[in-house]
Amino acid sequence: MVGLGIAPALATAADTPAVVGTWEGVLDPGAQPKKRVVVHISAEQDGSLNGTIDYPDQETSGILITAITYKAPNLHFESTSNLSSFDGTLNNEGSEITGSWKQGGTPLSLTLKRTS
């Protein structure tokens, strides 16, 4: 019976979501300059996800992701502070998330590549 108490803890530790890490992509709004986006996603001990968004070209960092969900292979996150959201799909290799970034106007295609 003692072994049964250990197994769930081991399973939880092994179940770190594939989207945890640092991801970088480039938004191309057409007439405006391209803008790099860096997304940091981490997991809490209870399995919940959180993260921040950086815009290195604008010297802006640490914008809080206020909602994030991941149900393999689909990722959704949003930030109320800058009115942005992203819906994407993680590839089989776990190296890219391809999707759609929305911030104010027209949705833009965005591919986030794992950097760490």
Backbone as numpy.savetxt, mean C-alpha at the origin, in Angstrom:
# Nx Ny Nz CAx CAy CAz Cx Cy Cz
-2.38 -30.94 24.57 -3.19 -29.74 24.57 -2.33 -28.48 24.57
-1.18 -28.51 25.21 -0.34 -27.33 25.28 0.09 -26.90 23.87
0.39 -27.85 23.00 0.83 -27.54 21.64 -0.22 -26.78 20.85
-1.50 -26.99 21.14 -2.55 -26.29 20.41 -2.49 -24.78 20.64
-2.08 -24.35 21.82 -1.97 -22.93 22.10 -0.84 -22.26 21.34
0.17 -23.01 20.96 1.32 -22.45 20.27 1.06 -22.30 18.77
0.37 -23.24 18.17 0.17 -23.23 16.72 -0.47 -21.94 16.19
-1.53 -21.39 16.79 -2.10 -20.16 16.24 -1.10 -18.99 16.25
-0.28 -18.89 17.27 0.69 -17.80 17.33 1.70 -17.94 16.19
2.13 -19.15 15.90 3.07 -19.37 14.82 2.42 -19.05 13.48
1.16 -19.42 13.31 0.46 -19.15 12.07 0.32 -17.64 11.86
0.01 -16.90 12.91 -0.14 -15.45 12.79 1.17 -14.80 12.37
2.27 -15.22 12.97 3.57 -14.64 12.63 3.93 -14.92 11.17
3.53 -16.07 10.65 3.86 -16.45 9.29 2.93 -15.80 8.27
1.84 -15.21 8.72 0.84 -14.67 7.81 0.99 -13.18 7.53
2.21 -12.66 7.54 2.41 -11.26 7.21 1.93 -11.03 5.79
1.02 -10.08 5.60 0.47 -9.85 4.25 1.56 -9.50 3.24
1.39 -9.98 2.02 2.38 -9.79 0.96 2.57 -8.32 0.59
1.62 -7.45 0.95 1.73 -6.03 0.59 2.56 -5.23 1.58
2.97 -5.84 2.68 3.78 -5.12 3.66 5.14 -4.80 3.04
5.55 -3.54 3.14 6.83 -3.11 2.59 6.75 -1.69 2.08
7.76 -1.31 1.30 7.81 0.02 0.70 7.65 -0.13 -0.80
6.78 0.70 -1.37 6.42 0.64 -2.79 6.60 2.01 -3.41
7.09 2.06 -4.63 7.29 3.34 -5.31 6.75 3.30 -6.73
6.13 4.40 -7.13 5.61 4.53 -8.48 5.65 5.98 -8.92
5.23 6.23 -10.17 5.22 7.58 -10.72 3.85 7.86 -11.31
3.24 8.94 -10.83 1.97 9.41 -11.39 2.28 10.31 -12.57
1.57 10.09 -13.69 1.76 10.92 -14.88 0.43 11.59 -15.23
0.22 12.81 -14.70 -1.05 13.49 -14.95 -1.14 14.18 -16.30
-0.22 13.90 -17.21 -0.30 14.48 -18.55 0.31 15.87 -18.62
-0.52 16.90 -18.56 -0.06 18.28 -18.71 0.79 18.74 -17.53
0.64 18.11 -16.38 1.40 18.49 -15.19 2.66 17.62 -15.09
3.65 18.08 -14.28 4.86 17.26 -14.11 4.53 15.90 -13.47
5.33 14.91 -13.84 5.19 13.60 -13.20 5.53 13.74 -11.72
4.93 12.85 -10.91 5.11 12.95 -9.46 5.38 11.56 -8.88
6.53 11.42 -8.20 6.84 10.15 -7.55 5.97 9.99 -6.31
5.55 8.74 -6.08 4.74 8.39 -4.92 5.44 7.21 -4.23
5.64 7.32 -2.92 6.21 6.22 -2.15 5.20 5.85 -1.07
4.84 4.57 -1.05 3.84 4.08 -0.09 4.51 3.10 0.85
4.37 3.35 2.15 4.93 2.48 3.18 3.76 1.76 3.86
3.76 0.42 3.80 2.69 -0.37 4.42 3.32 -1.28 5.48
2.74 -1.26 6.68 3.22 -2.12 7.75 2.03 -2.84 8.39
2.35 -3.90 9.13 1.31 -4.69 9.79 1.52 -4.64 11.30
0.43 -4.49 12.02 0.46 -4.54 13.48 0.43 -6.00 13.93
0.69 -6.24 15.21 0.68 -7.61 15.73 -0.69 -8.26 15.59
-1.75 -7.45 15.61 -3.11 -8.01 15.49 -3.49 -8.29 14.03
-2.57 -8.00 13.10 -2.82 -8.28 11.69 -3.35 -7.09 10.91
-3.74 -6.01 11.60 -4.24 -4.84 10.88 -3.10 -4.14 10.15
-3.45 -3.50 9.05 -2.47 -2.80 8.23 -2.56 -1.29 8.45
-1.44 -0.62 8.30 -1.43 0.84 8.32 -0.32 1.31 7.42
-0.25 2.61 7.18 0.80 3.10 6.31 0.80 4.60 6.14
1.78 5.04 5.35 1.93 6.45 5.02 2.29 6.58 3.54
2.10 7.80 3.04 2.41 8.14 1.65 3.40 9.29 1.65
4.43 9.19 0.80 5.40 10.27 0.62 5.34 10.73 -0.84
5.59 12.03 -1.05 5.75 12.61 -2.38 7.13 13.26 -2.41
8.19 12.50 -2.72 9.55 13.02 -2.65 9.79 14.27 -3.50
9.17 14.36 -4.67 9.37 15.51 -5.55 8.79 16.79 -4.96
7.84 16.64 -4.05 7.21 17.80 -3.41 7.70 17.97 -1.97
8.70 17.17 -1.60 9.26 17.21 -0.24 8.18 17.06 0.82
7.23 16.16 0.54 6.14 15.87 1.46 6.24 14.41 1.86
6.14 14.15 3.17 6.22 12.76 3.62 5.33 12.54 4.83
5.00 11.27 5.04 4.27 10.88 6.24 2.78 11.15 6.20
2.19 11.27 5.01 0.75 11.46 4.92 0.08 10.15 5.33
-0.77 10.23 6.33 -1.38 9.05 6.92 -2.37 8.37 5.98
-2.24 7.06 5.82 -3.26 6.26 5.15 -4.33 5.98 6.20
-5.55 6.44 5.95 -6.60 6.36 6.96 -7.44 5.08 6.86
-7.38 4.40 5.73 -8.07 3.11 5.59 -7.28 2.25 4.62
-7.12 0.98 4.97 -6.38 0.07 4.09 -6.93 -1.34 4.26
-7.17 -1.98 3.12 -7.62 -3.37 3.14 -6.84 -4.15 2.09
-6.54 -5.39 2.44 -5.87 -6.28 1.50 -6.51 -7.64 1.59
-7.08 -8.07 0.47 -7.61 -9.42 0.34 -7.00 -9.95 -0.95
-5.99 -10.80 -0.79 -5.16 -11.25 -1.92 -6.01 -11.55 -3.16
-5.61 -10.98 -4.27 -4.45 -10.12 -4.52 -4.80 -8.62 -4.54
-5.97 -8.24 -4.02 -6.45 -6.87 -4.16 -6.13 -5.99 -2.96
-5.61 -4.79 -3.25 -5.26 -3.81 -2.24 -6.09 -2.54 -2.45
-6.61 -2.00 -1.37 -7.29 -0.70 -1.41 -6.78 0.11 -0.25
-6.44 1.37 -0.52 -6.14 2.28 0.59 -6.59 3.68 0.22
-6.80 4.47 1.26 -7.20 5.86 1.05 -6.64 6.74 2.15
-6.55 8.01 1.81 -6.08 9.01 2.76 -7.04 10.18 2.73
-7.67 10.45 3.86 -8.62 11.56 3.89 -7.91 12.91 3.89
-6.67 12.97 4.39 -5.98 14.25 4.48 -5.64 14.84 3.11
-5.39 13.99 2.11 -5.14 14.53 0.77 -6.14 14.02 -0.27
-7.26 13.47 0.22 -8.37 13.03 -0.63 -7.93 12.11 -1.76
-7.08 11.14 -1.43 -6.60 10.21 -2.44 -7.03 8.79 -2.09
-7.08 7.94 -3.14 -7.33 6.52 -2.92 -6.65 5.73 -4.03
-6.42 4.46 -3.74 -5.75 3.57 -4.69 -6.41 2.21 -4.62
-6.68 1.64 -5.78 -7.17 0.26 -5.89 -6.25 -0.46 -6.85
-5.63 -1.54 -6.37 -4.69 -2.25 -7.22 -4.66 -3.74 -6.97
-3.92 -4.43 -7.83 -3.78 -5.88 -7.77 -2.31 -6.25 -7.70
-1.95 -7.03 -6.68 -0.58 -7.51 -6.51 -0.31 -8.62 -7.51
0.84 -8.55 -8.20 1.18 -9.62 -9.15 1.60 -10.89 -8.41
1.69 -11.99 -9.14 2.00 -13.30 -8.55 3.37 -13.32 -7.87
4.32 -12.52 -8.37 5.67 -12.51 -7.80 5.75 -11.65 -6.55
4.71 -10.84 -6.28 4.72 -9.96 -5.12 5.63 -8.76 -5.29
5.93 -8.40 -6.55 6.87 -7.33 -6.82 6.23 -6.04 -7.32
4.98 -6.11 -7.81 4.30 -4.94 -8.35 2.81 -4.97 -7.98
2.28 -3.75 -7.76 0.84 -3.59 -7.57 0.38 -2.63 -8.65
-0.46 -3.11 -9.56 -0.93 -2.30 -10.67 -2.37 -1.90 -10.40
-2.65 -0.59 -10.57 -4.00 -0.16 -10.29 -4.30 1.26 -10.70
-5.27 1.85 -9.98 -5.78 3.16 -10.31 -5.71 4.08 -9.09
-5.09 5.25 -9.27 -4.93 6.26 -8.23 -5.96 7.36 -8.49
-6.69 7.72 -7.47 -7.66 8.80 -7.60 -7.32 9.88 -6.59
-7.28 11.11 -7.08 -7.06 12.25 -6.20 -7.70 13.46 -6.85
-8.91 13.75 -6.41 -9.62 14.89 -6.96 -10.27 14.59 -8.29
-9.51 14.61 -9.36 -10.08 14.50 -10.70 -10.08 13.10 -11.28
-9.58 13.01 -12.50 -9.58 11.78 -13.27 -8.64 10.74 -12.65
-9.08 9.49 -12.57 -8.18 8.43 -12.07 -6.97 8.28 -12.99
-5.82 8.00 -12.38 -4.59 7.79 -13.13 -4.08 6.37 -12.91
-3.53 5.77 -13.95 -2.90 4.46 -13.80 -1.64 4.62 -12.97
-1.43 3.67 -12.07 -0.23 3.70 -11.24 0.25 2.28 -10.98
1.52 2.05 -11.23 2.15 0.78 -10.87 3.16 1.06 -9.78
2.92 0.41 -8.64 3.82 0.53 -7.49 4.77 -0.66 -7.51
6.07 -0.39 -7.43 7.07 -1.46 -7.43 7.71 -1.55 -6.05
7.90 -2.78 -5.59 8.50 -3.00 -4.27 9.94 -2.48 -4.27
10.27 -1.71 -3.22 11.64 -1.19 -3.12 12.39 -1.78 -1.95
11.68 -2.46 -1.04 12.38 -3.07 0.09 11.71 -4.35 0.48
